[in-house]
Coordinates of C-alpha atoms in Angstrom, one line a residue:
M179 CA 6.6 -10.6 15.0
S180 CA 8.3 -8.8 17.9
G181 CA 6.9 -10.1 21.0
T182 CA 5.4 -12.8 19.5
V183 CA 7.8 -15.6 21.0
N184 CA 9.3 -14.7 24.2
N185 CA 12.7 -15.2 24.7
S186 CA 12.1 -16.8 28.4
E187 CA 9.2 -18.9 26.9
G188 CA 9.9 -20.6 23.4
C189 CA 12.8 -19.6 21.3
C190 CA 16.2 -19.5 21.1
S191 CA 17.5 -16.2 20.3
D192 CA 21.1 -17.0 20.5
Q193 CA 20.1 -19.8 17.6
G194 CA 18.3 -16.9 15.7
C195 CA 14.8 -18.0 15.6
C196 CA 13.1 -14.6 17.1
S197 CA 15.5 -12.6 14.7
T198 CA 12.2 -11.8 12.3
D199 CA 12.6 -8.1 11.5
Q200 CA 14.6 -8.4 8.4
P201 CA 16.0 -5.3 6.3
S202 CA 13.4 -4.7 3.5
G203 CA 13.9 -3.0 0.2
G204 CA 11.8 0.1 -0.7
N205 CA 10.0 -1.9 -3.1
G206 CA 8.7 -3.8 -0.3
A207 CA 9.4 -7.5 -2.1
G208 CA 12.1 -8.0 0.7
N209 CA 14.7 -10.8 0.0
R210 CA 13.0 -13.8 -1.1
T211 CA 16.0 -16.1 0.2
E212 CA 14.6 -14.8 3.9
N213 CA 11.4 -16.3 3.4
R214 CA 12.7 -20.1 3.3
F215 CA 14.4 -22.3 5.6
S216 CA 17.9 -23.2 4.3
F217 CA 20.3 -25.6 5.9
P218 CA 23.3 -23.6 4.6
D219 CA 22.0 -20.7 6.9
H220 CA 22.5 -23.2 10.1
P221 CA 26.4 -24.3 9.6
G222 CA 26.1 -26.0 13.1
I223 CA 23.0 -28.0 12.4
I224 CA 25.0 -29.4 9.1
V225 CA 27.9 -30.0 11.5
S226 CA 26.0 -31.8 14.3
F227 CA 24.3 -33.9 11.8
I228 CA 27.2 -35.3 9.9
L229 CA 28.8 -35.8 13.1
L230 CA 25.9 -37.8 14.8
I231 CA 25.6 -39.8 11.5
T232 CA 28.9 -40.4 11.4
G233 CA 29.1 -41.4 15.1
L234 CA 26.3 -44.2 14.4
A235 CA 27.8 -45.5 11.8
L236 CA 31.0 -45.9 13.5
D237 CA 28.7 -47.3 16.7
Y238 CA 26.5 -49.7 14.9
L239 CA 27.5 -50.1 11.3
F240 CA 31.3 -50.6 11.4
Q241 CA 31.5 -51.4 14.9
S242 CA 35.1 -49.8 15.1
P243 CA 37.2 -51.0 18.4
W244 CA 39.0 -47.2 18.4
F245 CA 35.7 -45.8 18.8
S246 CA 34.9 -46.3 22.4
G247 CA 35.6 -44.8 25.9
P248 CA 37.1 -41.1 25.9
V249 CA 37.2 -41.2 21.9
R250 CA 33.3 -41.9 21.6
L251 CA 32.6 -39.3 24.1
L252 CA 34.7 -36.4 22.9
W253 CA 33.0 -37.4 19.6
Y254 CA 29.6 -37.0 20.6
L255 CA 30.6 -34.0 22.8
T256 CA 31.8 -32.4 19.4
A257 CA 28.5 -33.3 17.8
Y258 CA 26.5 -31.6 20.7
I259 CA 28.2 -28.3 21.0
P260 CA 27.0 -26.3 17.9
V261 CA 23.4 -27.2 18.4
G262 CA 23.6 -27.6 22.5
L263 CA 25.9 -24.6 23.2
P264 CA 23.1 -21.8 22.3
V265 CA 20.7 -23.3 23.7
L266 CA 22.5 -24.0 27.3
R267 CA 23.7 -20.0 26.9
Q268 CA 19.9 -19.0 27.0
A269 CA 19.3 -21.1 29.7
A270 CA 22.0 -19.8 31.7
A271 CA 21.0 -16.2 30.6
N272 CA 17.6 -16.8 32.0
L273 CA 18.9 -18.3 35.1
R274 CA 20.6 -15.0 35.7
R275 CA 17.3 -13.3 35.5
G276 CA 15.6 -15.2 37.6
D277 CA 13.7 -17.5 34.9
V278 CA 14.7 -21.3 35.8
F279 CA 11.8 -22.9 34.5
T280 CA 12.1 -22.7 30.7
E281 CA 12.2 -25.1 27.6
F282 CA 16.2 -24.4 27.5
F283 CA 16.8 -25.4 30.9
L284 CA 14.2 -28.1 30.3
M285 CA 16.5 -29.3 27.3
G286 CA 19.7 -28.9 29.0
I287 CA 18.7 -31.2 32.0
A288 CA 17.8 -33.8 29.5
T289 CA 20.7 -34.2 27.5
A290 CA 22.9 -33.8 30.1
G291 CA 21.4 -36.5 32.0
A292 CA 21.4 -38.4 28.7
F293 CA 25.1 -38.2 28.1
F294 CA 25.5 -39.0 32.1
I295 CA 23.9 -42.4 31.5
G296 CA 25.8 -43.1 28.7
E297 CA 23.4 -42.3 26.0
Y298 CA 25.6 -40.0 24.2
P299 CA 23.5 -40.3 20.7
E300 CA 20.1 -39.5 22.0
G301 CA 21.6 -36.4 23.8
V302 CA 23.1 -35.6 20.4
A303 CA 19.8 -36.2 18.4
V304 CA 17.3 -34.5 21.1
M305 CA 19.1 -31.3 20.8
L306 CA 19.8 -31.6 17.3
F307 CA 16.0 -32.4 16.1
Y308 CA 15.4 -29.4 18.6
S309 CA 17.4 -27.4 16.7
I310 CA 16.0 -27.9 13.3
G311 CA 12.7 -27.4 14.7
E312 CA 13.2 -24.1 15.8
A313 CA 15.2 -23.1 12.5
F314 CA 11.9 -24.1 10.6
Q315 CA 9.9 -21.9 13.1
E316 CA 12.0 -19.1 12.2
G317 CA 11.5 -19.8 8.9
A318 CA 7.4 -19.7 9.3
V319 CA 8.0 -16.5 11.6
R320 CA 10.3 -14.9 9.2
R321 CA 7.6 -15.9 5.9
A322 CA 4.6 -14.4 7.8
R323 CA 6.4 -11.0 8.7
N324 CA 7.6 -10.8 5.2
N325 CA 4.3 -11.4 3.7
I326 CA 3.0 -8.1 5.5
K327 CA 6.3 -6.1 4.7
A328 CA 6.1 -6.7 1.4
L329 CA 2.6 -5.8 1.0
L330 CA 2.7 -2.8 3.2
D331 CA 6.5 -1.3 3.4
V332 CA 6.0 0.1 0.0
R333 CA 7.2 3.3 0.9
P334 CA 9.2 5.3 -2.0
E335 CA 12.9 6.7 -1.3
T336 CA 12.3 9.7 -3.4
A337 CA 9.8 12.1 -4.2
H338 CA 9.9 14.5 -7.3
V339 CA 8.5 18.3 -5.7
L340 CA 8.2 21.2 -7.5
R341 CA 10.4 23.7 -6.7
G342 CA 10.6 26.8 -8.6
Q343 CA 10.0 26.5 -11.9
S344 CA 10.9 22.4 -12.1
F345 CA 10.8 19.3 -10.1
S346 CA 13.4 18.0 -8.2
T347 CA 14.0 14.8 -7.2
V348 CA 14.3 14.8 -2.9
H349 CA 13.2 12.5 0.0
P350 CA 9.6 12.1 0.7
D351 CA 10.5 13.5 4.5
S352 CA 11.5 16.8 3.4
V353 CA 8.5 17.6 1.2
E354 CA 5.8 19.8 3.2
I355 CA 2.3 19.7 3.5
G356 CA 0.5 22.3 0.2
Q357 CA 3.7 21.5 -2.2
T358 CA 3.3 20.0 -5.3
I359 CA 4.6 16.8 -6.2
Q360 CA 5.0 14.8 -9.5
V361 CA 4.1 10.6 -10.3
R362 CA 5.5 9.4 -13.4
P363 CA 3.9 6.0 -14.8
G364 CA 4.9 3.2 -12.7
E365 CA 6.1 5.0 -9.9
R366 CA 4.5 4.8 -6.5
V367 CA 2.7 7.7 -4.9
P368 CA 5.4 8.7 -2.2
L369 CA 2.7 11.0 -0.2
D370 CA -0.7 11.7 0.8
G371 CA -2.3 14.3 -2.0
R372 CA -4.8 15.9 -3.7
L373 CA -5.1 14.8 -7.3
L374 CA -4.6 18.0 -9.6
T375 CA -4.3 16.7 -12.9
G376 CA -7.1 14.7 -14.7
R377 CA -8.7 11.4 -14.1
G378 CA -6.3 8.4 -13.7
A379 CA -6.0 4.9 -12.9
Y380 CA -4.0 3.9 -9.7
D381 CA -2.9 0.1 -9.0
T382 CA -3.9 0.0 -4.9
S383 CA -3.1 -3.5 -4.1
A384 CA -0.4 -2.8 -1.8
L385 CA -3.1 -1.1 0.5
T386 CA -6.4 -2.9 -0.4
G387 CA -5.4 -6.2 -1.4
E388 CA -7.5 -5.6 -4.4
S389 CA -5.8 -6.6 -7.8
K390 CA -8.2 -4.2 -10.0
P391 CA -6.9 -0.8 -10.5
R392 CA -9.1 2.3 -9.4
H393 CA -9.8 5.6 -10.9
Y394 CA -9.0 8.5 -9.3
A395 CA -10.8 11.9 -10.3
E396 CA -9.5 15.9 -10.4
G397 CA -9.5 16.7 -6.9
E398 CA -9.8 13.1 -5.2
K399 CA -7.4 12.2 -2.5
V400 CA -4.9 9.5 -3.6
L401 CA -2.7 8.0 -0.9
A402 CA 1.1 7.0 -0.7
G403 CA 1.8 3.3 -1.8
M404 CA -0.7 3.6 -4.6
I405 CA 1.1 3.2 -8.3
S406 CA 0.0 5.7 -11.2
L407 CA -0.7 3.5 -14.1
D408 CA -1.6 5.7 -17.1
Q409 CA -0.3 9.0 -16.7
V410 CA 1.9 11.6 -15.5
A411 CA 0.0 13.0 -12.0
E412 CA 0.5 15.8 -10.3
L413 CA -0.7 16.2 -6.4
E414 CA -0.8 18.8 -3.7
V415 CA 0.4 17.0 -0.7
S416 CA -1.8 16.7 2.3
S417 CA 0.2 15.2 4.7
T418 CA 3.8 14.7 5.8
Y419 CA 5.7 11.5 5.3
E420 CA 5.7 10.4 8.6
N421 CA 1.8 11.2 9.0
S422 CA 1.0 9.5 5.3
S423 CA -1.5 6.5 5.2
I424 CA 1.1 3.9 4.6
S425 CA 3.4 5.5 7.1
R426 CA 0.3 5.0 10.0
I427 CA -0.3 1.4 8.7
L428 CA 2.9 0.2 9.2
K429 CA 3.0 1.6 12.4
M430 CA -0.4 0.0 13.4
V431 CA 1.1 -3.5 12.1
R432 CA 4.0 -3.2 14.3
E433 CA 2.4 -2.2 17.8
A434 CA -0.3 -5.1 16.6
S435 CA 1.9 -8.0 17.9
S436 CA 2.3 -6.0 21.2
R437 CA -1.8 -6.4 21.9
K438 CA -2.2 -10.1 23.1
A439 CA -5.3 -12.1 22.7
R440 CA -6.8 -13.8 26.1
T441 CA -5.6 -17.4 25.0
E442 CA -1.8 -16.1 24.3
L443 CA -1.8 -14.1 27.8
F444 CA -3.4 -17.1 29.4
L445 CA -1.1 -19.7 27.8
R446 CA 2.3 -17.7 28.8
S447 CA 0.7 -17.6 32.7
F448 CA 0.0 -21.4 32.3
A449 CA 3.4 -22.0 31.0
R450 CA 4.9 -20.6 33.8
V451 CA 3.2 -23.2 36.3
Y452 CA 3.0 -25.6 33.7
T453 CA 7.0 -25.9 33.5
P454 CA 8.1 -26.4 37.3
A455 CA 5.5 -28.4 37.7
V456 CA 6.5 -31.2 35.5
V457 CA 10.1 -30.6 36.5
G458 CA 8.7 -31.8 39.7
L459 CA 6.8 -34.7 38.7
A460 CA 9.9 -36.0 36.5
T461 CA 11.9 -35.8 39.8
L462 CA 9.5 -37.7 41.6
L463 CA 9.0 -40.2 38.4
V464 CA 12.8 -40.8 39.2
L465 CA 12.9 -41.2 42.8
L466 CA 9.7 -42.7 43.9
P467 CA 9.8 -45.8 42.5
A468 CA 13.2 -46.8 44.9
F469 CA 10.1 -47.1 47.4
F470 CA 8.0 -50.1 45.6
A471 CA 10.0 -51.3 42.7
S472 CA 12.0 -54.3 43.1
P473 CA 14.6 -54.4 41.9
Y474 CA 15.3 -50.5 41.3
V475 CA 17.5 -49.4 38.5
F476 CA 18.2 -46.0 38.9
E477 CA 19.5 -45.4 35.3
D478 CA 16.6 -46.8 34.0
W479 CA 14.4 -44.3 36.0
L480 CA 16.5 -41.6 35.5
Y481 CA 16.0 -42.4 31.6
R482 CA 12.6 -42.3 32.1
G483 CA 12.9 -39.0 33.7
L484 CA 14.6 -37.2 30.9
V485 CA 12.3 -38.9 28.6
F486 CA 9.3 -37.2 30.5
L487 CA 11.3 -33.9 30.6
V488 CA 11.6 -33.7 26.7
I489 CA 8.1 -34.5 26.1
S490 CA 7.3 -31.8 28.5
C491 CA 8.5 -28.9 26.8
P492 CA 5.8 -26.4 26.2
C493 CA 7.6 -25.0 23.2
A494 CA 5.0 -26.1 20.8
L495 CA 2.0 -24.0 23.3
V496 CA 4.4 -20.8 23.4
I497 CA 5.1 -20.8 19.7
S498 CA 2.3 -21.9 18.1
I499 CA -0.8 -20.0 19.5
P500 CA 1.1 -16.4 19.1
L501 CA 2.2 -17.5 15.4
G502 CA -1.6 -18.7 14.9
Y503 CA -2.9 -15.0 15.8
F504 CA 0.2 -13.8 13.8
G505 CA -1.0 -15.4 10.7
G506 CA -4.9 -14.1 11.4
I507 CA -3.2 -10.7 11.5
G508 CA -1.3 -11.2 7.8
A509 CA -4.3 -12.7 6.3
A510 CA -6.5 -9.8 7.2
S511 CA -3.3 -7.4 6.2
H512 CA -4.0 -9.3 2.7
H513 CA -7.5 -8.5 2.4
G514 CA -7.1 -4.9 3.0
I515 CA -8.2 -5.1 6.8
L516 CA -5.8 -4.1 9.5
V517 CA -6.6 -5.4 13.1
K518 CA -4.3 -3.3 15.7
G519 CA -3.5 -6.6 17.7
S520 CA -4.8 -10.6 18.3
N521 CA -6.7 -9.2 20.8
F522 CA -9.0 -7.2 18.5
L523 CA -8.9 -10.3 16.4
D524 CA -10.1 -12.7 19.1
T525 CA -13.0 -10.2 19.9
L526 CA -13.9 -9.7 16.4
R527 CA -15.1 -13.5 16.2
S528 CA -17.7 -13.4 18.7
V529 CA -19.2 -10.0 17.9
T530 CA -23.2 -10.3 18.0
T531 CA -24.3 -7.0 17.0
V532 CA -22.7 -4.4 14.6
V533 CA -23.7 -0.8 14.8
F534 CA -22.9 1.5 11.6
D535 CA -22.8 5.3 10.9
K536 CA -24.4 6.5 8.3
T537 CA -22.9 9.3 6.2
G538 CA -19.5 7.7 4.8
T539 CA -20.0 4.1 6.1
L540 CA -23.3 3.0 5.0
T541 CA -23.1 5.7 2.4
K542 CA -20.6 6.7 -0.1
G543 CA -20.5 10.4 2.1
T544 CA -20.6 12.2 -0.9
F545 CA -23.4 14.5 -2.1
S546 CA -25.3 14.3 -5.6
V547 CA -28.4 16.2 -6.9
Q548 CA -31.5 13.7 -6.7
D549 CA -34.1 15.9 -7.8
V550 CA -34.8 19.2 -9.3
Q551 CA -38.1 20.9 -8.9
L552 CA -39.2 24.6 -10.1
A553 CA -42.3 26.1 -9.4
G554 CA -43.7 25.7 -12.6
G555 CA -42.3 22.6 -14.2
A556 CA -38.7 22.3 -15.5
D557 CA -40.0 23.0 -18.7
G558 CA -39.7 26.8 -18.6
T559 CA -43.1 28.0 -17.3
G560 CA -42.1 28.8 -13.6
S561 CA -43.2 32.3 -12.1
G562 CA -39.5 33.2 -12.0
G563 CA -39.2 32.3 -16.2
G564 CA -38.5 28.3 -16.1
D565 CA -34.8 27.3 -15.5
R566 CA -33.7 29.5 -17.9
D567 CA -34.0 32.4 -15.3
V568 CA -33.9 30.4 -12.5
L569 CA -31.0 27.9 -12.7
P570 CA -28.3 30.9 -13.4
L571 CA -29.6 33.0 -10.1
L572 CA -28.8 29.7 -8.3
L573 CA -25.6 28.6 -9.8
A574 CA -24.9 32.5 -9.1
V575 CA -25.2 32.0 -5.4
E576 CA -24.0 28.5 -4.7
K577 CA -20.5 29.2 -6.6
G578 CA -19.7 31.4 -4.2
S579 CA -20.1 28.4 -1.4
T580 CA -18.0 26.2 0.2
H581 CA -20.1 23.7 1.4
P582 CA -20.6 20.2 0.0
I583 CA -24.1 20.5 -1.0
A584 CA -23.6 23.9 -3.0
K585 CA -21.0 21.9 -4.8
A586 CA -22.7 19.2 -5.6
I587 CA -25.6 21.7 -7.0
T588 CA -22.8 23.5 -9.0
D589 CA -21.5 20.3 -10.1
H590 CA -25.1 19.1 -11.6
I591 CA -26.5 22.2 -12.8
G592 CA -23.2 23.8 -14.3
P593 CA -23.2 22.4 -17.9
R594 CA -27.1 23.5 -18.2
V595 CA -26.1 27.3 -17.4
H596 CA -24.6 29.2 -20.4
S597 CA -23.8 32.7 -18.2
V598 CA -23.8 33.6 -14.6
P599 CA -24.6 37.0 -13.7
P600 CA -22.6 38.5 -10.8
V601 CA -23.4 38.6 -7.4
E602 CA -23.6 42.3 -5.6
D603 CA -24.0 41.0 -2.2
Q604 CA -24.0 37.5 -0.1
Q605 CA -24.5 36.8 3.2
E606 CA -24.2 32.7 3.8
I607 CA -26.1 31.9 7.2
P608 CA -24.5 28.6 8.6
G609 CA -27.0 26.0 8.9
Y610 CA -29.8 28.0 7.3
G611 CA -28.9 28.8 3.8
I612 CA -27.9 31.9 1.8
R613 CA -28.8 35.1 1.0
A614 CA -27.5 37.2 -2.1
T615 CA -28.5 40.0 -4.4
V616 CA -28.0 39.2 -8.3
S617 CA -29.3 41.2 -11.1
G618 CA -30.7 43.4 -8.8
K619 CA -32.7 40.3 -7.6
K620 CA -33.2 39.1 -3.6
V621 CA -32.2 35.5 -4.2
V622 CA -32.3 33.5 -1.1
V623 CA -31.2 29.1 -0.9
G624 CA -31.6 27.2 1.9
S625 CA -33.8 25.0 4.4
R626 CA -37.3 25.3 5.2
K627 CA -36.7 27.4 8.1
L628 CA -34.5 29.9 6.0
M629 CA -38.2 30.1 4.1
E630 CA -40.1 30.7 7.2
M631 CA -37.3 33.0 8.7
E632 CA -37.6 35.3 5.3
Q633 CA -41.6 34.8 5.2
V634 CA -41.7 32.5 2.0
F635 CA -44.7 30.5 1.1
L636 CA -43.7 27.4 -0.1
N637 CA -47.3 26.6 -1.8
G638 CA -47.7 23.2 -0.2
F639 CA -44.3 21.9 -0.8
S640 CA -43.1 18.7 1.7
D641 CA -39.7 18.1 2.9
E642 CA -40.4 14.7 3.2
G643 CA -38.4 12.6 1.3
T644 CA -35.3 10.6 0.8
G645 CA -32.8 13.6 0.9
S646 CA -32.0 17.1 2.1
V647 CA -33.9 19.7 0.3
V648 CA -32.7 23.4 -0.6
H649 CA -35.6 26.0 -1.6
I650 CA -35.0 28.2 -3.6
A651 CA -36.7 32.3 -3.7
I652 CA -36.6 35.1 -5.9
D653 CA -37.5 38.2 -4.8
G654 CA -40.1 36.7 -1.8
R655 CA -41.5 34.3 -4.2
H656 CA -40.8 30.4 -3.8
E657 CA -39.6 29.2 -7.6
G658 CA -38.7 25.6 -6.4
A659 CA -36.5 22.9 -4.7
V660 CA -33.3 20.4 -5.2
T661 CA -33.2 17.4 -3.4
I662 CA -29.7 16.5 -2.3
S663 CA -28.9 12.8 -1.0
D664 CA -25.9 10.7 -0.6
Q665 CA -25.7 7.5 -2.6
I666 CA -25.7 4.1 -0.7
K667 CA -22.2 2.1 -1.3
P668 CA -22.9 -0.7 -3.9
D669 CA -21.8 -3.4 -1.1
A670 CA -23.7 -2.1 1.5
A671 CA -27.0 -4.2 1.2
Q672 CA -24.8 -7.5 0.3
A673 CA -22.6 -6.4 3.6
I674 CA -25.8 -6.4 6.1
E675 CA -26.9 -9.8 4.2
K676 CA -23.2 -11.2 4.7
L677 CA -23.4 -10.5 8.6
R678 CA -26.8 -12.1 8.8
K679 CA -25.3 -15.5 7.7
L680 CA -22.5 -15.2 9.9
G681 CA -25.1 -15.4 12.8
I682 CA -25.4 -11.5 13.7
R683 CA -28.3 -11.0 16.0
Q684 CA -28.8 -6.9 15.3
T685 CA -27.8 -4.5 13.0
V686 CA -28.3 -0.7 14.2
M687 CA -27.6 2.6 12.2
L688 CA -27.1 5.7 14.3
S689 CA -27.6 8.9 12.5
G690 CA -26.6 12.6 12.7
D691 CA -29.6 12.9 9.7
T692 CA -32.6 13.5 9.6
M693 CA -35.0 10.8 10.5
S694 CA -36.7 10.5 7.2
V695 CA -33.5 10.0 5.0
A696 CA -32.2 7.8 7.8
R697 CA -35.0 5.1 7.8
Q698 CA -34.9 5.2 3.8
V699 CA -31.4 4.3 4.1
G700 CA -32.2 1.6 6.8
S701 CA -35.2 0.6 4.7
E702 CA -33.1 -0.2 1.9
L703 CA -30.5 -2.1 3.7
N704 CA -33.2 -3.9 5.9
I705 CA -31.3 -2.9 9.3
D706 CA -32.9 -3.9 12.3
R707 CA -32.9 -0.4 14.1
V708 CA -32.5 3.4 13.1
Y709 CA -31.4 6.1 15.6
A710 CA -31.3 9.6 13.8
D711 CA -30.8 13.2 14.8
L712 CA -27.7 12.3 16.9
L713 CA -25.0 14.6 18.3
P714 CA -21.5 13.1 18.5
D715 CA -22.7 12.9 22.3
E716 CA -25.9 11.5 21.9
K717 CA -24.7 8.4 20.0
A718 CA -22.0 7.7 22.5
R719 CA -24.7 7.7 24.9
K720 CA -27.3 5.7 22.4
L721 CA -24.6 3.3 22.2
D722 CA -24.1 2.7 26.1
E723 CA -27.9 1.8 25.9
L724 CA -27.3 -0.8 23.4
K725 CA -24.6 -2.2 25.1
A726 CA -26.9 -2.6 28.0
E727 CA -30.0 -3.9 26.0
F728 CA -27.7 -6.5 23.8
P729 CA -25.9 -9.2 25.6
G730 CA -22.3 -9.9 24.1
T731 CA -19.7 -8.1 21.9
I732 CA -20.8 -5.0 20.1
A733 CA -18.8 -3.6 16.7
Y734 CA -19.2 0.0 15.7
A735 CA -18.4 0.7 12.1
G736 CA -17.6 4.7 11.6
D737 CA -15.4 7.1 9.8
G738 CA -15.8 10.7 10.9
I739 CA -14.2 12.8 13.6
N740 CA -17.8 12.6 15.2
D741 CA -17.6 8.7 15.3
A742 CA -14.0 8.9 17.6
P743 CA -16.3 8.4 20.9
V744 CA -18.2 5.7 19.8
L745 CA -15.3 4.3 18.2
A746 CA -13.4 3.9 21.7
L747 CA -16.7 2.6 23.5
S748 CA -17.4 0.0 21.2
D749 CA -15.7 -3.6 22.1
V750 CA -14.2 -3.6 18.6
G751 CA -14.3 -0.4 16.8
I752 CA -13.9 -0.4 12.8
A753 CA -12.8 2.8 10.7
M754 CA -13.5 3.1 6.9
G755 CA -9.4 3.8 6.2
A756 CA -9.9 5.6 2.8
L757 CA -12.0 8.3 3.2
G758 CA -12.1 7.7 6.9
S759 CA -10.7 10.7 8.8
D760 CA -7.2 10.6 11.2
V761 CA -8.8 10.7 14.2
A762 CA -11.0 7.7 13.5
I763 CA -8.4 5.7 12.0
E764 CA -6.4 6.5 15.2
T765 CA -9.1 5.3 17.9
A766 CA -10.3 2.4 16.1
D767 CA -8.9 -1.2 16.2
V768 CA -10.1 -2.5 13.0
V769 CA -9.2 -0.5 9.8
I770 CA -11.0 -1.3 6.4
Q771 CA -8.8 0.0 3.7
T772 CA -11.3 -0.5 1.2
D773 CA -14.1 1.5 2.8
Q774 CA -15.9 -1.9 1.4
L775 CA -18.7 -2.7 4.5
S776 CA -18.3 -6.2 3.1
K777 CA -14.7 -6.7 4.3
I778 CA -16.6 -6.0 8.0
A779 CA -17.8 -9.9 7.4
E780 CA -14.3 -11.0 6.1
A781 CA -12.5 -9.7 9.0
I782 CA -15.3 -11.4 11.6
G783 CA -14.9 -14.6 9.7
I784 CA -10.9 -14.1 9.5
G785 CA -11.2 -13.9 13.6
R786 CA -13.4 -17.3 13.6
A787 CA -11.0 -18.9 11.6
T788 CA -8.0 -17.9 13.5
R789 CA -9.9 -18.7 16.9
R790 CA -10.3 -22.1 15.1
I791 CA -6.9 -22.5 14.4
V792 CA -5.2 -21.7 17.8
W793 CA -7.7 -24.2 19.6
Q794 CA -6.8 -26.7 17.0
N795 CA -3.3 -26.4 18.1
I796 CA -3.9 -26.4 21.6
I797 CA -5.6 -29.7 21.4
L798 CA -3.2 -31.5 19.0
A799 CA -0.3 -30.0 21.3
M800 CA -1.9 -31.2 24.6
G801 CA -3.3 -34.2 23.2
I802 CA 0.0 -35.9 21.5
K803 CA 1.8 -34.5 25.1
I804 CA -0.7 -36.3 27.4
L805 CA -0.2 -39.6 25.3
V806 CA 3.5 -39.5 25.0
L807 CA 4.0 -38.2 28.8
A808 CA 1.7 -41.7 29.7
M809 CA 4.5 -43.7 27.4
G810 CA 7.5 -41.8 28.6
A811 CA 6.7 -42.8 32.1
L812 CA 5.7 -46.7 31.2
G813 CA 9.0 -47.0 29.4
M814 CA 7.5 -47.1 26.3
A815 CA 9.0 -43.9 24.6
T816 CA 12.5 -42.9 24.2
L817 CA 14.5 -39.7 23.5
W818 CA 15.0 -39.5 20.2
R819 CA 11.2 -41.1 19.4
R820 CA 9.7 -38.4 20.9
C821 CA 12.4 -35.6 19.4
L822 CA 10.8 -35.2 16.2
P823 CA 6.8 -34.3 17.4
M824 CA 8.5 -32.1 20.3
W825 CA 8.1 -29.0 17.9
A826 CA 5.7 -30.3 15.3

């Protein structure tokens, strides 16, 4: 976590406690030994500890007469140097930058003062315990970083690309969009692509955190980082290595730590005021008693001042708070939720209103045929000769279109049609439908407006319903209609209910679809307000109106290019990452990798839990400090009784 602990404010880089960017293997597993604290990795601590224990034994257990004077001083100095020198070196580096009042400065003064008054063991012990605390903190930060890297850094180093008549093994960054790659069972998908082979199962846990395999059919998009489980798959590459889903995720995680929460920013400013203040108080604690204490023993009050300095060290705050937020980001990543910064994690916990896009967010974003109605019924008694005559003509027209609705119709009626007549002439009218001549008949397929343009009487047929209606006319006669609908996501209703239990006051849907369709979806999901027939700029204006109407934090969840302006305007933009557009994912503050709406409630819950933990750290750290500061000022605390809780 680069930036989690600033060298001038909480972590001794010379001791290695900030070096969290460890190399990881291509499989993302990382080196397990790097995840744990190990004393052999810190030989200075071991040497210092052995010399300190030996010195204490010679001092108090054996009381050796030769262990006194210069010999005793040299012994403890030798014990001090392995753990003290890195801290003093960092203090000097900070001083050269003009950054005086850091914990390195405090530790240096305190331990130097301990040697000055002859408390050599305490000087060594303070620095030793401080170094042990830093080492454990290093392990905690590294473990948090490696947990995320193990989850996400799963980019393969090889790809099998079709060149000529055979597959060649190359690095994925040399593969171009449109080329065909092969993924064998057990291998990770190296690049995003469209599946060319049959339906297969894929392990998506590295991206989504879900252990259950997901199945993808031919033509569906498979993402880099997934593992092919049951077949040799071929994919048509849809993005470069640098722009693959997993690469974007890693970039987001790396950049997340640079975006600080308000609590972190406040504590950094607080530490810069707090540290010089306690240095001044410690100085007054040493000097002021000379005017009213009798007898005044300088060494006694100097000792109290040194205790005060060690106690006042702000490292518990400047380390634990960023680490708390980093842990929250890691927990969210484990659940398939990518938060682009601790500031957004902090904002999530205060969300009071959630606004949704409809298509692709509340619904699956894939059209399907809900109903087919022919003029005389689907039993073959219509004026055009029933479905045996109408459906082949409809299929012939729709097969020539690339529109998603056309694809839904062809997928639905294709199995029912044995032969498709040739299309002699076809004209697609954007936003309306298609005109064509098929087997000498004039066929018109499209919206009510197209039927009106063609002067086709609809025989009282109503378009009101839960989906879009596509009419069919043959030689000027209305022969039927196909109702197309977008299916609601399985967990959508559950997601809305979870948000209500979290105390979300308002749920709103903004849709570009017709009001009848939007109202039907809103009613099924029990959404408080529904706005429909909105263009992208109208969605943005409506969000501004909602922000003025509803006080508090507003989150917007969307997936399309048209959602990007609204995602940017909201307090927290949430993108559906699996099917969402690149623009939406880049613009959003939070990315849901699984496209599951229920993850929004999880993200808000993680934000709130992280905030609670952060404030627990603040209260605990400050409470202990205030208590022991008072004890130190009264002479009731010594240097090494304070060493252990200082970094806890």
